[in-house]
């Protein structure tokens, strides 16, 4: 298990390779469909995202006794952000994108250029991942609705797999090609 | 019916936080089949831990608590309107308690209603049955897996699928290839052969009410269900699309008659977080049995 701890420097990110299993500790900012569209269209981020990590996640967060409590916080499907992600990675020097299902060639190219990785979290594992959130530091763009807002989470030992690295390797592309080959034997 | 709202609230809580035993058993078995130290085994171990943790904490297994699909079978005298009212109230309360995410968005304005209520939510499918018992089943189906559902119209030249069982097999396996990584695998397929576009999709979802270990009474479909699982697991897609032994946990197939001109194959993909539960109420409104 590799520990990835804030600050997220380009060197630390470039050292990670496809297939590495990591535990992440530090800040992550949630952002999904509405946030990506907003940033892509030139919206000014309400928090500084430079060298930060974006988490494709629409959590369940409720207020108990005046404090935010994270009830569930697993990843959402990343493919929907493919039209926007590469641009956003380059614009803000994003160091990692956490999600599920992987992303396409535009994002892979931006990862290579900027020094960014795609971290695949375990889809559906909302409780294991909520346990890793040790603090809710703020919420922004709440007008997009709770699941679509930017939540600033501090996480500890958040488990993920590097499925796209900053050297042009994508596990998703590799598995797709291999499974297509296998299918030819079966039909 | 007394206590109906309270009973439905408990049904929502249980469905969101606890997987049925038949699903848990299949997941545990497949977790043991992944290679030691692999990404796939890593994913399956987290999945198994997550199932335990959600039950223990009584919190949503997955943050996408999904489309809320009720399937009701009740006697003639059963008041469906009262049921719908109780179901809506239970859903709103479950959302306030955090059993359900705020998950209902106005498609035109983009505004989230904040309580999971709105046109089409929850969705309630009711049928009459003889006798006095009321069967209520609930499936919570997340958006990630719903998005990768597919409907094929045969013949389909892209995958060389004709209007026969082999053609059906070809499109189902194509759907598994297309879905990889995106629907939170290992998954379960609900499939309908035939029907019109709407009834076909609905019937594919109804297949997901069956238990993992049941056997299709139609021998052709039983053989196809088995073959699809074995074949899909040879593709090497694995949990989360990381590569590995388990791509599918199960496949359930039903058939409806079709028009001579139509031949639909509708595929509803269910993620490993296969949230289904149900209960039987007696004529006094008391829960006498949990169905899964």
GROMACS .gro file of C-alpha atoms in nm:
model
  479
    1UNK     CA    1   0.000   0.000   0.000
    2UNK     CA    2   0.139   0.338  -0.102
    3UNK     CA    3   0.064   0.645   0.113
    4UNK     CA    4  -0.023   0.961  -0.080
    5UNK     CA    5  -0.024   1.255   0.161
    6UNK     CA    6  -0.086   1.626   0.103
    7UNK     CA    7   0.081   1.845  -0.023
    8UNK     CA    8   0.023   1.685  -0.360
    9UNK     CA    9   0.341   1.768  -0.549
   10UNK     CA   10   0.400   1.685  -0.913
   11UNK     CA   11   0.691   1.458  -0.811
   12UNK     CA   12   0.469   1.248  -0.582
   13UNK     CA   13   0.208   1.213  -0.855
   14UNK     CA   14   0.456   1.129  -1.131
   15UNK     CA   15   0.603   0.854  -0.910
   16UNK     CA   16   0.271   0.666  -0.911
   17UNK     CA   17   0.205   0.401  -1.174
   18UNK     CA   18  -0.101   0.231  -1.318
   19UNK     CA   19  -0.218  -0.048  -1.084
   20UNK     CA   20  -0.073   0.108  -0.767
   21UNK     CA   21  -0.302   0.077  -0.464
   22UNK     CA   22  -0.290   0.392  -0.253
   23UNK     CA   23  -0.419   0.536   0.071
   24UNK     CA   24  -0.483   0.906   0.031
   25UNK     CA   25  -0.468   1.155   0.320
   26UNK     CA   26  -0.539   1.528   0.289
   27UNK     CA   27  -0.798   1.755   0.130
   28UNK     CA   28  -1.032   1.657  -0.151
   29UNK     CA   29  -1.303   1.870  -0.314
   30UNK     CA   30  -1.616   1.705  -0.449
   31UNK     CA   31  -1.736   1.814  -0.788
   32UNK     CA   32  -1.960   1.641  -1.038
   33UNK     CA   33  -2.178   1.729  -1.336
   34UNK     CA   34  -2.294   2.082  -1.246
   35UNK     CA   35  -1.955   2.191  -1.107
   36UNK     CA   36  -1.766   2.066  -1.412
   37UNK     CA   37  -2.000   2.239  -1.653
   38UNK     CA   38  -1.973   2.559  -1.444
   39UNK     CA   39  -1.590   2.557  -1.433
   40UNK     CA   40  -1.562   2.463  -1.799
   41UNK     CA   41  -1.779   2.758  -1.897
   42UNK     CA   42  -1.546   2.995  -1.711
   43UNK     CA   43  -1.713   2.999  -1.369
   44UNK     CA   44  -1.478   3.116  -1.093
   45UNK     CA   45  -1.419   2.844  -0.835
   46UNK     CA   46  -1.523   2.954  -0.486
   47UNK     CA   47  -1.217   2.776  -0.341
   48UNK     CA   48  -0.859   2.760  -0.468
   49UNK     CA   49  -0.831   2.432  -0.657
   50UNK     CA   50  -0.466   2.476  -0.759
   51UNK     CA   51  -0.271   2.153  -0.699
   52UNK     CA   52  -0.577   2.000  -0.540
   53UNK     CA   53  -0.779   1.682  -0.586
   54UNK     CA   54  -1.128   1.669  -0.736
   55UNK     CA   55  -1.356   1.389  -0.619
   56UNK     CA   56  -1.647   1.287  -0.843
   57UNK     CA   57  -1.891   1.235  -0.559
   58UNK     CA   58  -2.241   1.342  -0.462
   59UNK     CA   59  -2.240   1.265  -0.091
   60UNK     CA   60  -2.523   1.233   0.157
   61UNK     CA   61  -2.444   1.503   0.414
   62UNK     CA   62  -2.690   1.613   0.678
   63UNK     CA   63  -2.670   1.866   0.959
   64UNK     CA   64  -2.687   1.718   1.308
   65UNK     CA   65  -2.674   1.960   1.604
   66UNK     CA   66  -2.541   2.236   1.378
   67UNK     CA   67  -2.257   2.021   1.238
   68UNK     CA   68  -2.223   1.857   0.897
   69UNK     CA   69  -2.221   1.479   0.917
   70UNK     CA   70  -2.122   1.269   0.615
   71UNK     CA   71  -2.364   0.977   0.590
   72UNK     CA   72  -2.239   0.830   0.262
   73UNK     CA   73  -1.966   0.936   0.022
   74UNK     CA   74  -1.874   0.698  -0.260
   75UNK     CA   75  -1.767   0.791  -0.614
   76UNK     CA   76  -1.996   0.861  -0.908
   77UNK     CA   77  -1.935   0.763  -1.271
   78UNK     CA   78  -1.658   0.981  -1.413
   79UNK     CA   79  -1.723   0.933  -1.784
   80UNK     CA   80  -1.983   1.210  -1.782
   81UNK     CA   81  -1.709   1.466  -1.705
   82UNK     CA   82  -1.488   1.360  -1.997
   83UNK     CA   83  -1.586   1.662  -2.212
   84UNK     CA   84  -1.471   1.901  -1.936
   85UNK     CA   85  -1.207   1.725  -1.727
   86UNK     CA   86  -0.895   1.772  -1.938
   87UNK     CA   87  -0.949   2.147  -1.962
   88UNK     CA   88  -1.011   2.175  -1.586
   89UNK     CA   89  -0.700   1.968  -1.502
   90UNK     CA   90  -0.488   2.202  -1.715
   91UNK     CA   91  -0.651   2.524  -1.598
   92UNK     CA   92  -0.608   2.453  -1.225
   93UNK     CA   93  -0.313   2.209  -1.227
   94UNK     CA   94  -0.533   1.946  -1.068
   95UNK     CA   95  -0.312   1.668  -0.923
   96UNK     CA   96  -0.565   1.385  -0.906
   97UNK     CA   97  -0.919   1.308  -1.002
   98UNK     CA   98  -1.102   1.049  -0.794
   99UNK     CA   99  -1.403   0.870  -0.941
  100UNK     CA  100  -1.516   0.543  -1.084
  101UNK     CA  101  -1.530   0.383  -1.426
  102UNK     CA  102  -1.229   0.566  -1.562
  103UNK     CA  103  -1.203   0.842  -1.821
  104UNK     CA  104  -1.109   0.882  -2.183
  105UNK     CA  105  -0.818   0.996  -2.399
  106UNK     CA  106  -0.861   1.372  -2.343
  107UNK     CA  107  -0.828   1.330  -1.969
  108UNK     CA  108  -0.538   1.086  -2.007
  109UNK     CA  109  -0.358   1.341  -2.224
  110UNK     CA  110  -0.412   1.619  -1.967
  111UNK     CA  111  -0.285   1.387  -1.689
  112UNK     CA  112   0.035   1.334  -1.886
  113UNK     CA  113   0.082   1.703  -1.960
  114UNK     CA  114   0.010   1.843  -1.614
  115UNK     CA  115   0.120   1.560  -1.385
  116UNK     CA  116  -0.216   1.432  -1.269
  117UNK     CA  117  -0.356   1.083  -1.204
  118UNK     CA  118  -0.695   0.917  -1.202
  119UNK     CA  119  -0.767   0.741  -0.876
  120UNK     CA  120  -1.039   0.478  -0.899
  121UNK     CA  121  -1.235   0.454  -0.577
  122UNK     CA  122  -1.460   0.155  -0.509
  123UNK     CA  123  -1.802   0.234  -0.651
  124UNK     CA  124  -2.086   0.176  -0.408
  125UNK     CA  125  -1.858   0.159  -0.104
  126UNK     CA  126  -2.016   0.468   0.045
  127UNK     CA  127  -1.974   0.368   0.408
  128UNK     CA  128  -1.611   0.259   0.396
  129UNK     CA  129  -1.533   0.583   0.215
  130UNK     CA  130  -1.748   0.802   0.445
  131UNK     CA  131  -1.546   0.661   0.738
  132UNK     CA  132  -1.235   0.806   0.574
  133UNK     CA  133  -1.378   1.159   0.583
  134UNK     CA  134  -1.244   1.308   0.904
  135UNK     CA  135  -1.371   1.662   0.853
  136UNK     CA  136  -1.612   1.873   0.649
  137UNK     CA  137  -1.437   2.209   0.605
  138UNK     CA  138  -1.700   2.380   0.398
  139UNK     CA  139  -1.960   2.363   0.126
  140UNK     CA  140  -1.971   2.582  -0.185
  141UNK     CA  141  -2.212   2.625  -0.477
  142UNK     CA  142  -2.488   2.474  -0.267
  143UNK     CA  143  -2.737   2.627  -0.509
  144UNK     CA  144  -2.660   2.331  -0.740
  145UNK     CA  145  -2.828   2.104  -0.484
  146UNK     CA  146  -2.658   1.907  -0.207
  147UNK     CA  147  -2.519   1.619  -0.419
  148UNK     CA  148  -2.392   1.862  -0.686
  149UNK     CA  149  -2.223   2.112  -0.451
  150UNK     CA  150  -1.848   2.140  -0.382
  151UNK     CA  151  -1.785   1.980  -0.043
  152UNK     CA  152  -1.440   2.033   0.110
  153UNK     CA  153  -1.352   1.707   0.282
  154UNK     CA  154  -1.043   1.616   0.480
  155UNK     CA  155  -0.979   1.245   0.434
  156UNK     CA  156  -0.749   0.992   0.595
  157UNK     CA  157  -0.638   0.662   0.439
  158UNK     CA  158  -0.890   0.688   0.157
  159UNK     CA  159  -0.841   0.368  -0.051
  160UNK     CA  160  -0.809   0.387  -0.430
  161UNK     CA  161  -0.632   0.233  -0.727
  162UNK     CA  162  -0.432   0.434  -0.981
  163UNK     CA  163  -0.601   0.330  -1.304
  164UNK     CA  164  -0.467   0.617  -1.519
  165UNK     CA  165  -0.119   0.748  -1.450
  166UNK     CA  166   0.071   1.056  -1.566
  167UNK     CA  167   0.273   0.853  -1.818
  168UNK     CA  168  -0.007   0.774  -2.061
  169UNK     CA  169  -0.113   0.437  -1.918
  170UNK     CA  170  -0.481   0.350  -1.871
  171UNK     CA  171  -0.597   0.026  -1.710
  172UNK     CA  172  -0.942   0.092  -1.859
  173UNK     CA  173  -0.809   0.096  -2.214
  174UNK     CA  174  -0.608  -0.221  -2.145
  175UNK     CA  175  -0.900  -0.417  -1.994
  176UNK     CA  176  -1.134  -0.303  -2.272
  177UNK     CA  177  -0.899  -0.427  -2.541
  178UNK     CA  178  -0.838  -0.758  -2.365
  179UNK     CA  179  -1.211  -0.819  -2.303
  180UNK     CA  180  -1.292  -0.749  -2.669
  181UNK     CA  181  -1.035  -1.008  -2.770
  182UNK     CA  182  -1.188  -1.259  -2.528
  183UNK     CA  183  -1.535  -1.193  -2.665
  184UNK     CA  184  -1.421  -1.297  -3.012
  185UNK     CA  185  -1.351  -1.646  -2.872
  186UNK     CA  186  -1.699  -1.665  -2.719
  187UNK     CA  187  -1.936  -1.571  -3.002
  188UNK     CA  188  -5.418   0.037   0.700
  189UNK     CA  189  -5.252   0.107   1.035
  190UNK     CA  190  -4.879   0.174   1.066
  191UNK     CA  191  -4.836   0.158   0.690
  192UNK     CA  192  -4.614   0.467   0.678
  193UNK     CA  193  -4.395   0.341   0.965
  194UNK     CA  194  -4.365   0.000   0.798
  195UNK     CA  195  -4.269   0.158   0.467
  196UNK     CA  196  -4.010   0.378   0.638
  197UNK     CA  197  -3.854   0.066   0.787
  198UNK     CA  198  -3.862  -0.099   0.444
  199UNK     CA  199  -3.674   0.197   0.293
  200UNK     CA  200  -3.419   0.198   0.576
  201UNK     CA  201  -3.356  -0.174   0.546
  202UNK     CA  202  -3.333  -0.166   0.169
  203UNK     CA  203  -3.086   0.123   0.172
  204UNK     CA  204  -2.861  -0.014   0.448
  205UNK     CA  205  -2.876  -0.394   0.417
  206UNK     CA  206  -2.828  -0.627   0.124
  207UNK     CA  207  -3.041  -0.942   0.117
  208UNK     CA  208  -2.866  -1.264   0.223
  209UNK     CA  209  -2.883  -1.426  -0.121
  210UNK     CA  210  -2.684  -1.134  -0.265
  211UNK     CA  211  -2.435  -1.120   0.023
  212UNK     CA  212  -2.359  -1.490  -0.019
  213UNK     CA  213  -2.283  -1.459  -0.389
  214UNK     CA  214  -2.060  -1.155  -0.330
  215UNK     CA  215  -1.868  -1.335  -0.053
  216UNK     CA  216  -1.814  -1.634  -0.281
  217UNK     CA  217  -1.682  -1.423  -0.566
  218UNK     CA  218  -1.453  -1.226  -0.331
  219UNK     CA  219  -1.275  -1.554  -0.251
  220UNK     CA  220  -1.218  -1.624  -0.619
  221UNK     CA  221  -1.005  -1.320  -0.693
  222UNK     CA  222  -0.628  -1.350  -0.703
  223UNK     CA  223  -0.438  -1.274  -0.383
  224UNK     CA  224  -0.300  -0.920  -0.386
  225UNK     CA  225  -0.481  -0.817  -0.705
  226UNK     CA  226  -0.667  -0.491  -0.763
  227UNK     CA  227  -0.980  -0.708  -0.798
  228UNK     CA  228  -0.937  -0.867  -0.457
  229UNK     CA  229  -0.869  -0.522  -0.308
  230UNK     CA  230  -1.200  -0.400  -0.453
  231UNK     CA  231  -1.397  -0.704  -0.336
  232UNK     CA  232  -1.259  -0.678   0.019
  233UNK     CA  233  -1.370  -0.315   0.039
  234UNK     CA  234  -1.712  -0.414  -0.094
  235UNK     CA  235  -1.750  -0.687   0.171
  236UNK     CA  236  -1.642  -0.444   0.447
  237UNK     CA  237  -1.884  -0.185   0.315
  238UNK     CA  238  -2.177  -0.427   0.332
  239UNK     CA  239  -2.102  -0.500   0.699
  240UNK     CA  240  -2.044  -0.137   0.788
  241UNK     CA  241  -2.365  -0.007   0.629
  242UNK     CA  242  -2.572  -0.263   0.818
  243UNK     CA  243  -2.395  -0.187   1.146
  244UNK     CA  244  -2.437   0.189   1.109
  245UNK     CA  245  -2.783   0.166   0.954
  246UNK     CA  246  -2.674   0.404   0.680
  247UNK     CA  247  -2.695   0.396   0.299
  248UNK     CA  248  -2.478   0.123   0.150
  249UNK     CA  249  -2.421   0.349  -0.149
  250UNK     CA  250  -2.464   0.727  -0.152
  251UNK     CA  251  -2.668   0.701  -0.470
  252UNK     CA  252  -2.986   0.568  -0.317
  253UNK     CA  253  -3.125   0.563  -0.666
  254UNK     CA  254  -3.464   0.538  -0.825
  255UNK     CA  255  -3.725   0.429  -0.572
  256UNK     CA  256  -3.920   0.142  -0.729
  257UNK     CA  257  -4.212  -0.009  -0.540
  258UNK     CA  258  -4.381  -0.327  -0.666
  259UNK     CA  259  -4.710  -0.400  -0.491
  260UNK     CA  260  -4.946  -0.696  -0.511
  261UNK     CA  261  -5.266  -0.654  -0.314
  262UNK     CA  262  -5.627  -0.769  -0.291
  263UNK     CA  263  -5.908  -0.589  -0.470
  264UNK     CA  264  -6.020  -0.395  -0.165
  265UNK     CA  265  -5.673  -0.250  -0.104
  266UNK     CA  266  -5.668   0.130  -0.115
  267UNK     CA  267  -5.395   0.212  -0.368
  268UNK     CA  268  -5.432   0.587  -0.322
  269UNK     CA  269  -5.378   0.555   0.053
  270UNK     CA  270  -5.073   0.339  -0.019
  271UNK     CA  271  -4.928   0.598  -0.253
  272UNK     CA  272  -4.977   0.871   0.005
  273UNK     CA  273  -4.810   0.664   0.278
  274UNK     CA  274  -4.524   0.574   0.043
  275UNK     CA  275  -4.462   0.939  -0.041
  276UNK     CA  276  -4.462   1.037   0.326
  277UNK     CA  277  -4.226   0.752   0.413
  278UNK     CA  278  -3.988   0.850   0.131
  279UNK     CA  279  -3.981   1.215   0.243
  280UNK     CA  280  -3.911   1.113   0.601
  281UNK     CA  281  -3.643   0.863   0.494
  282UNK     CA  282  -3.475   1.147   0.303
  283UNK     CA  283  -3.481   1.378   0.607
  284UNK     CA  284  -3.327   1.098   0.815
  285UNK     CA  285  -3.047   1.039   0.563
  286UNK     CA  286  -3.159   0.687   0.457
  287UNK     CA  287  -3.207   0.834   0.109
  288UNK     CA  288  -3.008   1.103  -0.069
  289UNK     CA  289  -3.188   1.409  -0.208
  290UNK     CA  290  -3.225   1.247  -0.545
  291UNK     CA  291  -3.517   1.394  -0.737
  292UNK     CA  292  -3.434   1.672  -0.982
  293UNK     CA  293  -3.679   1.874  -1.194
  294UNK     CA  294  -3.571   1.788  -1.548
  295UNK     CA  295  -3.649   2.135  -1.684
  296UNK     CA  296  -3.540   2.374  -1.409
  297UNK     CA  297  -3.265   2.150  -1.264
  298UNK     CA  298  -3.396   2.215  -0.914
  299UNK     CA  299  -3.365   1.934  -0.660
  300UNK     CA  300  -3.693   1.893  -0.472
  301UNK     CA  301  -3.493   1.797  -0.162
  302UNK     CA  302  -3.733   1.526  -0.045
  303UNK     CA  303  -3.726   1.271  -0.329
  304UNK     CA  304  -4.084   1.355  -0.428
  305UNK     CA  305  -4.191   1.475  -0.769
  306UNK     CA  306  -4.336   1.349  -1.095
  307UNK     CA  307  -4.228   0.984  -1.127
  308UNK     CA  308  -4.073   0.959  -0.782
  309UNK     CA  309  -4.129   0.729  -0.611
  310UNK     CA  310  -4.242   0.496  -0.886
  311UNK     CA  311  -4.515   0.253  -0.779
  312UNK     CA  312  -4.626  -0.052  -0.979
  313UNK     CA  313  -4.941  -0.214  -0.841
  314UNK     CA  314  -5.126  -0.533  -0.933
  315UNK     CA  315  -5.419  -0.717  -0.781
  316UNK     CA  316  -5.393  -1.064  -0.638
  317UNK     CA  317  -5.636  -1.312  -0.479
  318UNK     CA  318  -5.640  -1.364  -0.104
  319UNK     CA  319  -5.591  -1.110   0.172
  320UNK     CA  320  -5.216  -1.056   0.184
  321UNK     CA  321  -5.033  -0.750   0.057
  322UNK     CA  322  -4.683  -0.798  -0.090
  323UNK     CA  323  -4.467  -0.488  -0.107
  324UNK     CA  324  -4.127  -0.504  -0.271
  325UNK     CA  325  -3.876  -0.222  -0.308
  326UNK     CA  326  -3.571  -0.184  -0.529
  327UNK     CA  327  -3.332   0.110  -0.498
  328UNK     CA  328  -3.142   0.135  -0.825
  329UNK     CA  329  -2.858   0.385  -0.855
  330UNK     CA  330  -2.800   0.613  -1.152
  331UNK     CA  331  -2.460   0.468  -1.243
  332UNK     CA  332  -2.606   0.128  -1.320
  333UNK     CA  333  -2.928   0.268  -1.464
  334UNK     CA  334  -2.727   0.474  -1.714
  335UNK     CA  335  -2.563   0.164  -1.859
  336UNK     CA  336  -2.890  -0.018  -1.925
  337UNK     CA  337  -2.942  -0.092  -2.294
  338UNK     CA  338  -3.216  -0.184  -2.535
  339UNK     CA  339  -3.133  -0.365  -2.858
  340UNK     CA  340  -3.360  -0.405  -3.156
  341UNK     CA  341  -3.282  -0.726  -3.343
  342UNK     CA  342  -3.145  -0.792  -3.596
  343UNK     CA  343  -2.840  -0.587  -3.495
  344UNK     CA  344  -2.569  -0.595  -3.760
  345UNK     CA  345  -2.307  -0.431  -3.536
  346UNK     CA  346  -2.283  -0.748  -3.329
  347UNK     CA  347  -2.412  -0.990  -3.592
  348UNK     CA  348  -2.722  -1.068  -3.386
  349UNK     CA  349  -3.018  -1.235  -3.552
  350UNK     CA  350  -3.366  -1.290  -3.413
  351UNK     CA  351  -3.285  -1.605  -3.218
  352UNK     CA  352  -3.135  -1.716  -2.887
  353UNK     CA  353  -2.781  -1.681  -3.023
  354UNK     CA  354  -2.864  -1.323  -3.124
  355UNK     CA  355  -2.994  -1.252  -2.775
  356UNK     CA  356  -2.673  -1.395  -2.628
  357UNK     CA  357  -2.462  -1.175  -2.856
  358UNK     CA  358  -2.633  -0.851  -2.757
  359UNK     CA  359  -2.624  -0.935  -2.386
  360UNK     CA  360  -2.249  -1.001  -2.400
  361UNK     CA  361  -2.203  -0.681  -2.603
  362UNK     CA  362  -2.385  -0.493  -2.326
  363UNK     CA  363  -2.145  -0.642  -2.070
  364UNK     CA  364  -1.849  -0.517  -2.276
  365UNK     CA  365  -2.001  -0.169  -2.313
  366UNK     CA  366  -2.083  -0.147  -1.944
  367UNK     CA  367  -1.742  -0.233  -1.814
  368UNK     CA  368  -1.618  -0.024  -1.527
  369UNK     CA  369  -1.915   0.207  -1.536
  370UNK     CA  370  -2.194   0.023  -1.358
  371UNK     CA  371  -2.011  -0.079  -1.037
  372UNK     CA  372  -1.940  -0.440  -1.117
  373UNK     CA  373  -1.961  -0.720  -1.048
  374UNK     CA  374  -2.322  -0.673  -1.151
  375UNK     CA  375  -2.646  -0.858  -1.204
  376UNK     CA  376  -2.843  -0.843  -1.528
  377UNK     CA  377  -3.220  -0.830  -1.555
  378UNK     CA  378  -3.314  -0.904  -1.916
  379UNK     CA  379  -3.638  -0.910  -2.111
  380UNK     CA  380  -3.671  -1.061  -2.455
  381UNK     CA  381  -3.970  -0.918  -2.644
  382UNK     CA  382  -4.247  -0.679  -2.542
  383UNK     CA  383  -4.267  -0.319  -2.662
  384UNK     CA  384  -3.999  -0.070  -2.566
  385UNK     CA  385  -4.170   0.027  -2.238
  386UNK     CA  386  -4.301  -0.312  -2.121
  387UNK     CA  387  -3.969  -0.470  -2.215
  388UNK     CA  388  -3.766  -0.244  -1.989
  389UNK     CA  389  -4.016  -0.280  -1.706
  390UNK     CA  390  -4.010  -0.659  -1.733
  391UNK     CA  391  -3.628  -0.655  -1.731
  392UNK     CA  392  -3.643  -0.468  -1.398
  393UNK     CA  393  -3.900  -0.714  -1.262
  394UNK     CA  394  -3.644  -0.992  -1.319
  395UNK     CA  395  -3.441  -0.821  -1.047
  396UNK     CA  396  -3.711  -0.918  -0.795
  397UNK     CA  397  -3.601  -1.281  -0.832
  398UNK     CA  398  -3.347  -1.428  -0.589
  399UNK     CA  399  -2.993  -1.504  -0.700
  400UNK     CA  400  -3.034  -1.878  -0.646
  401UNK     CA  401  -3.370  -1.933  -0.819
  402UNK     CA  402  -3.388  -2.135  -1.140
  403UNK     CA  403  -3.581  -2.013  -1.441
  404UNK     CA  404  -3.878  -2.249  -1.504
  405UNK     CA  405  -3.818  -2.217  -1.880
  406UNK     CA  406  -3.528  -2.453  -1.966
  407UNK     CA  407  -3.411  -2.242  -2.263
  408UNK     CA  408  -3.391  -1.930  -2.048
  409UNK     CA  409  -3.237  -2.122  -1.757
  410UNK     CA  410  -2.959  -2.242  -1.987
  411UNK     CA  411  -2.907  -1.895  -2.130
  412UNK     CA  412  -2.889  -1.735  -1.785
  413UNK     CA  413  -2.619  -1.980  -1.683
  414UNK     CA  414  -2.426  -1.941  -2.006
  415UNK     CA  415  -2.427  -1.561  -1.985
  416UNK     CA  416  -2.272  -1.565  -1.637
  417UNK     CA  417  -2.005  -1.821  -1.732
  418UNK     CA  418  -1.923  -1.644  -2.060
  419UNK     CA  419  -1.918  -1.293  -1.908
  420UNK     CA  420  -1.680  -1.412  -1.639
  421UNK     CA  421  -1.439  -1.529  -1.911
  422UNK     CA  422  -1.411  -1.172  -2.042
  423UNK     CA  423  -1.172  -1.079  -1.761
  424UNK     CA  424  -1.334  -0.741  -1.689
  425UNK     CA  425  -1.356  -0.808  -1.316
  426UNK     CA  426  -1.477  -0.603  -1.020
  427UNK     CA  427  -1.489  -0.229  -1.102
  428UNK     CA  428  -1.341  -0.315  -1.442
  429UNK     CA  429  -0.998  -0.364  -1.277
  430UNK     CA  430  -0.955  -0.701  -1.452
  431UNK     CA  431  -1.036  -1.023  -1.266
  432UNK     CA  432  -1.251  -1.332  -1.232
  433UNK     CA  433  -1.596  -1.194  -1.151
  434UNK     CA  434  -1.764  -0.967  -1.402
  435UNK     CA  435  -2.122  -1.083  -1.341
  436UNK     CA  436  -2.278  -1.221  -1.024
  437UNK     CA  437  -2.598  -1.330  -1.195
  438UNK     CA  438  -2.831  -1.299  -1.490
  439UNK     CA  439  -3.212  -1.326  -1.485
  440UNK     CA  440  -3.405  -1.339  -1.809
  441UNK     CA  441  -3.778  -1.316  -1.881
  442UNK     CA  442  -3.970  -1.314  -2.206
  443UNK     CA  443  -4.281  -1.134  -2.332
  444UNK     CA  444  -4.457  -1.188  -2.659
  445UNK     CA  445  -4.364  -0.941  -2.929
  446UNK     CA  446  -4.509  -0.798  -3.247
  447UNK     CA  447  -4.401  -0.979  -3.564
  448UNK     CA  448  -4.216  -0.659  -3.660
  449UNK     CA  449  -4.035  -0.607  -3.329
  450UNK     CA  450  -3.770  -0.800  -3.139
  451UNK     CA  451  -3.639  -0.605  -2.842
  452UNK     CA  452  -3.385  -0.723  -2.591
  453UNK     CA  453  -3.384  -0.494  -2.289
  454UNK     CA  454  -3.108  -0.511  -2.033
  455UNK     CA  455  -3.124  -0.356  -1.689
  456UNK     CA  456  -2.786  -0.365  -1.520
  457UNK     CA  457  -2.788  -0.378  -1.141
  458UNK     CA  458  -2.469  -0.291  -0.955
  459UNK     CA  459  -2.329  -0.514  -0.677
  460UNK     CA  460  -2.514  -0.283  -0.434
  461UNK     CA  461  -2.827  -0.477  -0.524
  462UNK     CA  462  -3.074  -0.318  -0.287
  463UNK     CA  463  -3.398  -0.510  -0.284
  464UNK     CA  464  -3.624  -0.592   0.005
  465UNK     CA  465  -3.991  -0.659   0.065
  466UNK     CA  466  -4.249  -0.765   0.316
  467UNK     CA  467  -4.588  -0.928   0.343
  468UNK     CA  468  -4.864  -0.751   0.535
  469UNK     CA  469  -5.164  -0.936   0.674
  470UNK     CA  470  -5.512  -0.787   0.650
  471UNK     CA  471  -5.450  -0.609   0.982
  472UNK     CA  472  -5.152  -0.428   0.827
  473UNK     CA  473  -4.894  -0.617   1.033
  474UNK     CA  474  -4.564  -0.733   0.878
  475UNK     CA  475  -4.582  -1.113   0.887
  476UNK     CA  476  -4.281  -1.194   0.669
  477UNK     CA  477  -3.973  -1.031   0.515
  478UNK     CA  478  -3.936  -1.152   0.160
  479UNK     CA  479  -3.559  -1.155   0.111
   0.00000   0.00000   0.00000
